[in-house]
């Protein structure tokens, strides 16, 4: 997976910007790239919707952030994804491998969080929530 920001524009709302990004997804022999409109609502959310219909009939990602148990050091993240591939072959592949692909997305996000912010303070408690 990869991403490339194509444009970035501030909106009228404080803390919000609109980004157009080219995103690539891949799993085993399958790969595809598409363009998304991404709304960043700092510090609460990131919302992404596919703009082109060549790969997806529908692709919506939503990341919601809220303070964790220690608000100065932790954040809870809620990630949701809704998608439908345009191609029936891609839909069948997604049905077979959805949980693995979702796990890859979360691992990439967690890896990036560790790179930017350091290790989790909740790793020992992860199994309990």
mmCIF file of N, CA and C in Angstrom:
data_model
loop_
_atom_site.group_PDB
_atom_site.id
_atom_site.type_symbol
_atom_site.label_atom_id
_atom_site.label_comp_id
_atom_site.label_asym_id
_atom_site.label_seq_id
_atom_site.Cartn_x
_atom_site.Cartn_y
_atom_site.Cartn_z
ATOM 1 N N UNK A 1 0.847 -1.182 0.000
ATOM 2 C CA UNK A 1 0.000 0.000 0.000
ATOM 3 C C UNK A 1 0.886 1.236 0.000
ATOM 4 N N UNK A 2 0.411 2.296 -0.599
ATOM 5 C CA UNK A 2 1.143 3.561 -0.616
ATOM 6 C C UNK A 2 0.145 4.690 -0.804
ATOM 7 N N UNK A 3 0.609 5.907 -0.562
ATOM 8 C CA UNK A 3 -0.236 7.074 -0.787
ATOM 9 C C UNK A 3 0.617 8.222 -1.287
ATOM 10 N N UNK A 4 -0.009 9.105 -2.050
ATOM 11 C CA UNK A 4 0.661 10.264 -2.608
ATOM 12 C C UNK A 4 -0.328 11.421 -2.602
ATOM 13 N N UNK A 5 -0.017 12.490 -1.871
ATOM 14 C CA UNK A 5 -0.904 13.648 -1.819
ATOM 15 C C UNK A 5 -0.767 14.429 -3.126
ATOM 16 N N UNK A 6 -1.900 14.640 -3.802
ATOM 17 C CA UNK A 6 -1.911 15.369 -5.059
ATOM 18 C C UNK A 6 -2.191 16.849 -4.863
ATOM 19 N N UNK A 7 -3.052 17.175 -3.905
ATOM 20 C CA UNK A 7 -3.357 18.576 -3.599
ATOM 21 C C UNK A 7 -3.846 18.680 -2.166
ATOM 22 N N UNK A 8 -3.735 19.886 -1.612
ATOM 23 C CA UNK A 8 -4.141 20.134 -0.229
ATOM 24 C C UNK A 8 -4.728 21.538 -0.178
ATOM 25 N N UNK A 9 -5.943 21.656 0.386
ATOM 26 C CA UNK A 9 -6.637 22.938 0.449
ATOM 27 C C UNK A 9 -7.262 23.101 1.827
ATOM 28 N N UNK A 10 -7.045 24.260 2.465
ATOM 29 C CA UNK A 10 -7.715 24.543 3.739
ATOM 30 C C UNK A 10 -9.182 24.841 3.453
ATOM 31 N N UNK A 11 -10.057 24.433 4.349
ATOM 32 C CA UNK A 11 -11.482 24.736 4.201
ATOM 33 C C UNK A 11 -11.832 25.926 5.088
ATOM 34 N N UNK A 12 -13.094 26.312 5.081
ATOM 35 C CA UNK A 12 -13.553 27.439 5.902
ATOM 36 C C UNK A 12 -13.628 27.094 7.383
ATOM 37 N N UNK A 13 -13.670 25.811 7.706
ATOM 38 C CA UNK A 13 -13.776 25.388 9.106
ATOM 39 C C UNK A 13 -12.402 25.271 9.750
ATOM 40 N N UNK A 14 -12.284 25.762 10.972
ATOM 41 C CA UNK A 14 -11.007 25.705 11.699
ATOM 42 C C UNK A 14 -10.567 24.258 11.890
ATOM 43 N N UNK A 15 -9.282 24.000 11.655
ATOM 44 C CA UNK A 15 -8.734 22.668 11.870
ATOM 45 C C UNK A 15 -9.067 21.675 10.777
ATOM 46 N N UNK A 16 -9.685 22.118 9.698
ATOM 47 C CA UNK A 16 -10.089 21.184 8.649
ATOM 48 C C UNK A 16 -9.363 21.502 7.349
ATOM 49 N N UNK A 17 -8.958 20.445 6.660
ATOM 50 C CA UNK A 17 -8.392 20.614 5.320
ATOM 51 C C UNK A 17 -8.886 19.493 4.427
ATOM 52 N N UNK A 18 -8.891 19.779 3.143
ATOM 53 C CA UNK A 18 -9.305 18.802 2.142
ATOM 54 C C UNK A 18 -8.078 18.411 1.335
ATOM 55 N N UNK A 19 -7.890 17.115 1.180
ATOM 56 C CA UNK A 19 -6.733 16.583 0.473
ATOM 57 C C UNK A 19 -7.227 15.675 -0.643
ATOM 58 N N UNK A 20 -6.583 15.774 -1.788
ATOM 59 C CA UNK A 20 -6.813 14.789 -2.844
ATOM 60 C C UNK A 20 -5.571 13.918 -2.877
ATOM 61 N N UNK A 21 -5.770 12.612 -2.788
ATOM 62 C CA UNK A 21 -4.636 11.699 -2.694
ATOM 63 C C UNK A 21 -4.816 10.520 -3.630
ATOM 64 N N UNK A 22 -3.701 10.078 -4.184
ATOM 65 C CA UNK A 22 -3.691 8.835 -4.943
ATOM 66 C C UNK A 22 -3.262 7.746 -3.974
ATOM 67 N N UNK A 23 -4.072 6.712 -3.868
ATOM 68 C CA UNK A 23 -3.813 5.621 -2.937
ATOM 69 C C UNK A 23 -3.646 4.325 -3.710
ATOM 70 N N UNK A 24 -2.823 3.454 -3.199
ATOM 71 C CA UNK A 24 -2.634 2.147 -3.821
ATOM 72 C C UNK A 24 -2.866 1.077 -2.767
ATOM 73 N N UNK A 25 -3.535 0.032 -3.176
ATOM 74 C CA UNK A 25 -3.771 -1.107 -2.305
ATOM 75 C C UNK A 25 -3.235 -2.345 -2.995
ATOM 76 N N UNK A 26 -2.864 -3.310 -2.206
ATOM 77 C CA UNK A 26 -2.373 -4.547 -2.795
ATOM 78 C C UNK A 26 -2.418 -5.679 -1.798
ATOM 79 N N UNK A 27 -2.676 -6.842 -2.320
ATOM 80 C CA UNK A 27 -2.655 -8.046 -1.501
ATOM 81 C C UNK A 27 -2.373 -9.214 -2.413
ATOM 82 N N UNK A 28 -1.329 -9.962 -2.108
ATOM 83 C CA UNK A 28 -0.864 -11.071 -2.934
ATOM 84 C C UNK A 28 -0.692 -10.578 -4.373
ATOM 85 N N UNK A 29 -1.350 -11.165 -5.364
ATOM 86 C CA UNK A 29 -1.144 -10.777 -6.765
ATOM 87 C C UNK A 29 -2.002 -9.594 -7.184
ATOM 88 N N UNK A 30 -2.912 -9.146 -6.338
ATOM 89 C CA UNK A 30 -3.825 -8.065 -6.672
ATOM 90 C C UNK A 30 -3.244 -6.713 -6.252
ATOM 91 N N UNK A 31 -3.331 -5.715 -7.137
ATOM 92 C CA UNK A 31 -2.993 -4.340 -6.759
ATOM 93 C C UNK A 31 -3.825 -3.386 -7.609
ATOM 94 N N UNK A 32 -4.113 -2.232 -7.036
ATOM 95 C CA UNK A 32 -4.901 -1.219 -7.739
ATOM 96 C C UNK A 32 -4.607 0.135 -7.124
ATOM 97 N N UNK A 33 -4.744 1.187 -7.924
ATOM 98 C CA UNK A 33 -4.608 2.539 -7.384
ATOM 99 C C UNK A 33 -5.860 3.327 -7.727
ATOM 100 N N UNK A 34 -6.155 4.295 -6.889
ATOM 101 C CA UNK A 34 -7.356 5.108 -7.065
ATOM 102 C C UNK A 34 -7.142 6.452 -6.390
ATOM 103 N N UNK A 35 -7.983 7.417 -6.719
ATOM 104 C CA UNK A 35 -7.911 8.753 -6.148
ATOM 105 C C UNK A 35 -9.029 8.931 -5.136
ATOM 106 N N UNK A 36 -8.677 9.533 -4.006
ATOM 107 C CA UNK A 36 -9.664 9.781 -2.956
ATOM 108 C C UNK A 36 -9.680 11.244 -2.553
ATOM 109 N N UNK A 37 -10.845 11.695 -2.151
ATOM 110 C CA UNK A 37 -11.001 12.987 -1.491
ATOM 111 C C UNK A 37 -10.939 12.692 0.001
ATOM 112 N N UNK A 38 -10.031 13.352 0.701
ATOM 113 C CA UNK A 38 -9.821 13.112 2.124
ATOM 114 C C UNK A 38 -10.098 14.407 2.879
ATOM 115 N N UNK A 39 -10.952 14.329 3.875
ATOM 116 C CA UNK A 39 -11.223 15.465 4.750
ATOM 117 C C UNK A 39 -10.549 15.186 6.090
ATOM 118 N N UNK A 40 -9.642 16.072 6.480
ATOM 119 C CA UNK A 40 -8.954 15.956 7.763
ATOM 120 C C UNK A 40 -9.595 16.963 8.702
ATOM 121 N N UNK A 41 -10.173 16.480 9.785
ATOM 122 C CA UNK A 41 -10.818 17.326 10.791
ATOM 123 C C UNK A 41 -10.020 17.210 12.080
ATOM 124 N N UNK A 42 -8.960 18.016 12.180
ATOM 125 C CA UNK A 42 -8.081 17.948 13.352
ATOM 126 C C UNK A 42 -8.797 18.446 14.585
ATOM 127 N N UNK A 43 -8.701 17.761 15.677
ATOM 128 C CA UNK A 43 -7.984 16.523 15.971
ATOM 129 C C UNK A 43 -8.898 15.305 15.993
ATOM 130 N N UNK A 44 -10.094 15.414 15.419
ATOM 131 C CA UNK A 44 -11.135 14.409 15.652
ATOM 132 C C UNK A 44 -11.273 13.295 14.626
ATOM 133 N N UNK A 45 -10.998 13.576 13.342
ATOM 134 C CA UNK A 45 -11.357 12.567 12.339
ATOM 135 C C UNK A 45 -10.594 12.749 11.038
ATOM 136 N N UNK A 46 -10.534 11.652 10.288
ATOM 137 C CA UNK A 46 -10.079 11.643 8.895
ATOM 138 C C UNK A 46 -11.120 10.841 8.126
ATOM 139 N N UNK A 47 -11.683 11.451 7.088
ATOM 140 C CA UNK A 47 -12.721 10.816 6.281
ATOM 141 C C UNK A 47 -12.233 10.765 4.838
ATOM 142 N N UNK A 48 -12.285 9.594 4.211
ATOM 143 C CA UNK A 48 -11.812 9.446 2.833
ATOM 144 C C UNK A 48 -12.875 8.745 2.000
ATOM 145 N N UNK A 49 -13.075 9.268 0.790
ATOM 146 C CA UNK A 49 -14.046 8.683 -0.134
ATOM 147 C C UNK A 49 -13.400 8.624 -1.514
ATOM 148 N N UNK A 50 -13.484 7.464 -2.159
ATOM 149 C CA UNK A 50 -12.935 7.298 -3.497
ATOM 150 C C UNK A 50 -13.642 8.229 -4.475
ATOM 151 N N UNK A 51 -12.838 8.917 -5.313
ATOM 152 C CA UNK A 51 -13.403 9.838 -6.301
ATOM 153 C C UNK A 51 -13.591 9.197 -7.668
ATOM 154 N N UNK A 52 -12.734 8.249 -8.013
ATOM 155 C CA UNK A 52 -12.868 7.640 -9.335
ATOM 156 C C UNK A 52 -13.600 6.312 -9.216
ATOM 157 N N UNK A 53 -14.256 5.953 -10.277
ATOM 158 C CA UNK A 53 -15.076 4.741 -10.258
ATOM 159 C C UNK A 53 -14.446 3.620 -11.073
ATOM 160 N N UNK A 54 -13.141 3.698 -11.302
ATOM 161 C CA UNK A 54 -12.508 2.648 -12.095
ATOM 162 C C UNK A 54 -12.262 1.385 -11.279
ATOM 163 N N UNK A 55 -11.954 1.534 -9.988
ATOM 164 C CA UNK A 55 -11.669 0.387 -9.128
ATOM 165 C C UNK A 55 -12.865 0.053 -8.242
ATOM 166 N N UNK A 56 -13.466 1.099 -7.650
ATOM 167 C CA UNK A 56 -14.533 0.906 -6.671
ATOM 168 C C UNK A 56 -15.836 1.548 -7.132
ATOM 169 N N UNK A 57 -16.946 0.892 -6.839
ATOM 170 C CA UNK A 57 -18.234 1.568 -6.903
ATOM 171 C C UNK A 57 -18.384 2.432 -5.662
ATOM 172 N N UNK A 58 -17.768 1.984 -4.567
ATOM 173 C CA UNK A 58 -17.848 2.682 -3.286
ATOM 174 C C UNK A 58 -16.611 2.357 -2.468
ATOM 175 N N UNK A 59 -15.979 3.374 -1.884
ATOM 176 C CA UNK A 59 -14.868 3.181 -0.953
ATOM 177 C C UNK A 59 -14.881 4.350 0.020
ATOM 178 N N UNK A 60 -15.223 4.065 1.269
ATOM 179 C CA UNK A 60 -15.269 5.087 2.311
ATOM 180 C C UNK A 60 -14.469 4.577 3.508
ATOM 181 N N UNK A 61 -13.496 5.365 3.944
ATOM 182 C CA UNK A 61 -12.731 5.087 5.160
ATOM 183 C C UNK A 61 -13.031 6.189 6.158
ATOM 184 N N UNK A 62 -13.165 5.814 7.400
ATOM 185 C CA UNK A 62 -13.387 6.810 8.445
ATOM 186 C C UNK A 62 -12.537 6.450 9.657
ATOM 187 N N UNK A 63 -11.740 7.416 10.095
ATOM 188 C CA UNK A 63 -10.919 7.285 11.292
ATOM 189 C C UNK A 63 -11.424 8.316 12.283
ATOM 190 N N UNK A 64 -11.837 7.878 13.472
ATOM 191 C CA UNK A 64 -12.308 8.777 14.530
ATOM 192 C C UNK A 64 -11.361 8.646 15.727
ATOM 193 N N UNK A 65 -10.999 9.763 16.307
ATOM 194 C CA UNK A 65 -10.049 9.792 17.420
ATOM 195 C C UNK A 65 -10.708 10.421 18.643
ATOM 196 N N UNK A 66 -10.441 9.830 19.813
ATOM 197 C CA UNK A 66 -10.915 10.423 21.068
ATOM 198 C C UNK A 66 -9.885 10.129 22.147
ATOM 199 N N UNK A 67 -9.865 10.965 23.176
ATOM 200 C CA UNK A 67 -8.867 10.759 24.239
ATOM 201 C C UNK A 67 -8.998 9.383 24.880
ATOM 202 N N UNK A 68 -7.845 8.791 25.196
ATOM 203 C CA UNK A 68 -7.816 7.499 25.874
ATOM 204 C C UNK A 68 -7.841 7.679 27.378
ATOM 205 N N UNK A 69 -7.548 6.602 28.121
ATOM 206 C CA UNK A 69 -7.588 6.649 29.586
ATOM 207 C C UNK A 69 -6.655 7.700 30.189
ATOM 208 N N UNK A 70 -5.520 7.933 29.553
ATOM 209 C CA UNK A 70 -4.603 9.000 29.967
ATOM 210 C C UNK A 70 -4.574 9.992 28.805
ATOM 211 N N UNK A 71 -5.432 11.024 28.824
ATOM 212 C CA UNK A 71 -5.621 11.900 27.666
ATOM 213 C C UNK A 71 -4.355 12.576 27.145
ATOM 214 N N UNK A 72 -3.341 12.716 27.986
ATOM 215 C CA UNK A 72 -2.105 13.345 27.513
ATOM 216 C C UNK A 72 -1.200 12.367 26.779
ATOM 217 N N UNK A 73 -1.422 11.059 26.986
ATOM 218 C CA UNK A 73 -0.522 10.068 26.384
ATOM 219 C C UNK A 73 -1.222 9.031 25.531
ATOM 220 N N UNK A 74 -2.547 8.981 25.533
ATOM 221 C CA UNK A 74 -3.245 7.906 24.821
ATOM 222 C C UNK A 74 -4.406 8.445 23.995
ATOM 223 N N UNK A 75 -4.729 7.710 22.951
ATOM 224 C CA UNK A 75 -5.852 8.044 22.066
ATOM 225 C C UNK A 75 -6.537 6.758 21.649
ATOM 226 N N UNK A 76 -7.858 6.737 21.708
ATOM 227 C CA UNK A 76 -8.632 5.628 21.154
ATOM 228 C C UNK A 76 -8.902 5.950 19.693
ATOM 229 N N UNK A 77 -8.804 4.950 18.839
ATOM 230 C CA UNK A 77 -9.037 5.116 17.407
ATOM 231 C C UNK A 77 -10.135 4.157 16.981
ATOM 232 N N UNK A 78 -11.116 4.685 16.274
ATOM 233 C CA UNK A 78 -12.176 3.865 15.699
ATOM 234 C C UNK A 78 -12.027 3.962 14.185
ATOM 235 N N UNK A 79 -11.814 2.829 13.533
ATOM 236 C CA UNK A 79 -11.629 2.783 12.080
ATOM 237 C C UNK A 79 -12.781 2.009 11.461
ATOM 238 N N UNK A 80 -13.397 2.586 10.440
ATOM 239 C CA UNK A 80 -14.422 1.848 9.703
ATOM 240 C C UNK A 80 -14.144 1.986 8.215
ATOM 241 N N UNK A 81 -14.529 0.966 7.499
ATOM 242 C CA UNK A 81 -14.330 0.954 6.054
ATOM 243 C C UNK A 81 -15.553 0.319 5.405
ATOM 244 N N UNK A 82 -15.981 0.935 4.329
ATOM 245 C CA UNK A 82 -17.085 0.403 3.538
ATOM 246 C C UNK A 82 -16.639 0.468 2.082
ATOM 247 N N UNK A 83 -16.730 -0.653 1.387
ATOM 248 C CA UNK A 83 -16.289 -0.636 -0.002
ATOM 249 C C UNK A 83 -17.034 -1.670 -0.828
ATOM 250 N N UNK A 84 -17.058 -1.404 -2.122
ATOM 251 C CA UNK A 84 -17.558 -2.370 -3.093
ATOM 252 C C UNK A 84 -16.721 -2.191 -4.361
ATOM 253 N N UNK A 85 -16.015 -3.247 -4.717
ATOM 254 C CA UNK A 85 -15.230 -3.212 -5.947
ATOM 255 C C UNK A 85 -16.163 -3.198 -7.155
ATOM 256 N N UNK A 86 -15.733 -2.519 -8.192
ATOM 257 C CA UNK A 86 -16.493 -2.490 -9.442
ATOM 258 C C UNK A 86 -16.464 -3.868 -10.106
ATOM 259 N N UNK A 87 -15.323 -4.510 -10.080
ATOM 260 C CA UNK A 87 -15.142 -5.808 -10.730
ATOM 261 C C UNK A 87 -15.636 -6.946 -9.838
ATOM 262 N N UNK A 88 -16.380 -7.867 -10.413
ATOM 263 C CA UNK A 88 -16.852 -9.017 -9.633
ATOM 264 C C UNK A 88 -15.676 -9.905 -9.215
ATOM 265 N N UNK A 89 -14.628 -9.988 -10.028
ATOM 266 C CA UNK A 89 -13.445 -10.778 -9.647
ATOM 267 C C UNK A 89 -12.783 -10.172 -8.410
ATOM 268 N N UNK A 90 -12.661 -8.841 -8.387
ATOM 269 C CA UNK A 90 -12.083 -8.174 -7.218
ATOM 270 C C UNK A 90 -12.965 -8.369 -5.984
ATOM 271 N N UNK A 91 -14.280 -8.365 -6.169
ATOM 272 C CA UNK A 91 -15.199 -8.589 -5.046
ATOM 273 C C UNK A 91 -14.983 -9.977 -4.450
ATOM 274 N N UNK A 92 -14.813 -10.983 -5.299
ATOM 275 C CA UNK A 92 -14.587 -12.345 -4.813
ATOM 276 C C UNK A 92 -13.265 -12.444 -4.037
ATOM 277 N N UNK A 93 -12.227 -11.805 -4.552
ATOM 278 C CA UNK A 93 -10.931 -11.795 -3.865
ATOM 279 C C UNK A 93 -11.074 -11.111 -2.506
ATOM 280 N N UNK A 94 -11.758 -9.967 -2.484
ATOM 281 C CA UNK A 94 -11.945 -9.228 -1.223
ATOM 282 C C UNK A 94 -12.711 -10.064 -0.209
ATOM 283 N N UNK A 95 -13.711 -10.794 -0.663
ATOM 284 C CA UNK A 95 -14.474 -11.652 0.242
ATOM 285 C C UNK A 95 -13.573 -12.704 0.890
ATOM 286 N N UNK A 96 -12.642 -13.235 0.115
ATOM 287 C CA UNK A 96 -11.756 -14.280 0.630
ATOM 288 C C UNK A 96 -10.720 -13.743 1.622
ATOM 289 N N UNK A 97 -10.241 -12.514 1.379
ATOM 290 C CA UNK A 97 -9.100 -12.013 2.130
ATOM 291 C C UNK A 97 -9.386 -10.767 2.953
ATOM 292 N N UNK A 98 -10.652 -10.423 3.162
ATOM 293 C CA UNK A 98 -10.974 -9.168 3.832
ATOM 294 C C UNK A 98 -10.310 -9.037 5.199
ATOM 295 N N UNK A 99 -10.399 -10.048 6.031
ATOM 296 C CA UNK A 99 -9.849 -9.917 7.387
ATOM 297 C C UNK A 99 -8.337 -9.713 7.354
ATOM 298 N N UNK A 100 -7.631 -10.374 6.434
ATOM 299 C CA UNK A 100 -6.187 -10.181 6.328
ATOM 300 C C UNK A 100 -5.848 -8.770 5.854
ATOM 301 N N UNK A 101 -6.614 -8.264 4.892
ATOM 302 C CA UNK A 101 -6.367 -6.913 4.375
ATOM 303 C C UNK A 101 -6.662 -5.882 5.454
ATOM 304 N N UNK A 102 -7.766 -6.038 6.175
ATOM 305 C CA UNK A 102 -8.097 -5.110 7.264
ATOM 306 C C UNK A 102 -6.999 -5.127 8.324
ATOM 307 N N UNK A 103 -6.486 -6.293 8.634
ATOM 308 C CA UNK A 103 -5.400 -6.405 9.610
ATOM 309 C C UNK A 103 -4.147 -5.680 9.112
ATOM 310 N N UNK A 104 -3.843 -5.776 7.826
ATOM 311 C CA UNK A 104 -2.692 -5.067 7.259
ATOM 312 C C UNK A 104 -2.859 -3.557 7.383
ATOM 313 N N UNK A 105 -4.068 -3.065 7.132
ATOM 314 C CA UNK A 105 -4.340 -1.627 7.245
ATOM 315 C C UNK A 105 -4.084 -1.174 8.685
ATOM 316 N N UNK A 106 -4.605 -1.920 9.645
ATOM 317 C CA UNK A 106 -4.425 -1.551 11.053
ATOM 318 C C UNK A 106 -2.957 -1.638 11.462
ATOM 319 N N UNK A 107 -2.244 -2.664 11.013
ATOM 320 C CA UNK A 107 -0.826 -2.790 11.355
ATOM 321 C C UNK A 107 -0.020 -1.629 10.780
ATOM 322 N N UNK A 108 -0.326 -1.219 9.546
ATOM 323 C CA UNK A 108 0.370 -0.081 8.937
ATOM 324 C C UNK A 108 0.098 1.194 9.732
ATOM 325 N N UNK A 109 -1.146 1.387 10.155
ATOM 326 C CA UNK A 109 -1.500 2.555 10.954
ATOM 327 C C UNK A 109 -0.761 2.543 12.295
ATOM 328 N N UNK A 110 -0.778 1.406 12.969
ATOM 329 C CA UNK A 110 -0.103 1.297 14.263
ATOM 330 C C UNK A 110 1.407 1.491 14.123
ATOM 331 N N UNK A 111 1.994 0.945 13.054
ATOM 332 C CA UNK A 111 3.424 1.110 12.812
ATOM 333 C C UNK A 111 3.768 2.595 12.628
ATOM 334 N N UNK A 112 2.939 3.290 11.860
ATOM 335 C CA UNK A 112 3.177 4.722 11.635
ATOM 336 C C UNK A 112 3.009 5.511 12.939
ATOM 337 N N UNK A 113 2.035 5.142 13.756
ATOM 338 C CA UNK A 113 1.861 5.803 15.057
ATOM 339 C C UNK A 113 3.100 5.625 15.919
ATOM 340 N N UNK A 114 3.657 4.410 15.939
ATOM 341 C CA UNK A 114 4.871 4.164 16.716
ATOM 342 C C UNK A 114 6.044 4.991 16.191
ATOM 343 N N UNK A 115 6.158 5.110 14.853
ATOM 344 C CA UNK A 115 7.240 5.899 14.264
ATOM 345 C C UNK A 115 7.135 7.365 14.655
ATOM 346 N N UNK A 116 5.929 7.900 14.660
ATOM 347 C CA UNK A 116 5.721 9.327 14.919
ATOM 348 C C UNK A 116 5.661 9.635 16.412
ATOM 349 N N UNK A 117 4.980 8.784 17.184
ATOM 350 C CA UNK A 117 4.681 9.104 18.580
ATOM 351 C C UNK A 117 5.367 8.200 19.601
ATOM 352 N N UNK A 118 6.047 7.157 19.157
ATOM 353 C CA UNK A 118 6.683 6.237 20.093
ATOM 354 C C UNK A 118 5.775 5.073 20.421
ATOM 355 N N UNK A 119 6.245 4.169 21.282
ATOM 356 C CA UNK A 119 5.471 2.962 21.598
ATOM 357 C C UNK A 119 4.195 3.279 22.364
ATOM 358 N N UNK A 120 3.251 2.374 22.268
ATOM 359 C CA UNK A 120 1.983 2.509 22.974
ATOM 360 C C UNK A 120 2.178 2.376 24.470
ATOM 361 N N UNK A 121 1.441 3.180 25.219
ATOM 362 C CA UNK A 121 1.443 3.063 26.670
ATOM 363 C C UNK A 121 0.443 2.007 27.127
ATOM 364 N N UNK A 122 -0.371 1.497 26.193
ATOM 365 C CA UNK A 122 -1.438 0.574 26.550
ATOM 366 C C UNK A 122 -1.190 -0.845 26.064
ATOM 367 N N UNK A 123 -0.014 -1.131 25.534
ATOM 368 C CA UNK A 123 0.240 -2.449 24.949
ATOM 369 C C UNK A 123 -0.098 -3.575 25.909
ATOM 370 N N UNK A 124 0.195 -3.421 27.191
ATOM 371 C CA UNK A 124 -0.104 -4.478 28.163
ATOM 372 C C UNK A 124 -1.604 -4.626 28.388
ATOM 373 N N UNK A 125 -2.360 -3.551 28.184
ATOM 374 C CA UNK A 125 -3.799 -3.581 28.407
ATOM 375 C C UNK A 125 -4.598 -3.925 27.152
ATOM 376 N N UNK A 126 -3.923 -4.075 26.020
ATOM 377 C CA UNK A 126 -4.594 -4.262 24.739
ATOM 378 C C UNK A 126 -5.585 -5.423 24.767
ATOM 379 N N UNK A 127 -5.192 -6.527 25.363
ATOM 380 C CA UNK A 127 -6.058 -7.705 25.403
ATOM 381 C C UNK A 127 -7.323 -7.468 26.225
ATOM 382 N N UNK A 128 -7.304 -6.496 27.126
ATOM 383 C CA UNK A 128 -8.421 -6.292 28.055
ATOM 384 C C UNK A 128 -9.515 -5.382 27.517
ATOM 385 N N UNK A 129 -9.303 -4.675 26.440
ATOM 386 C CA UNK A 129 -10.371 -3.777 25.982
ATOM 387 C C UNK A 129 -11.093 -4.469 24.901
#
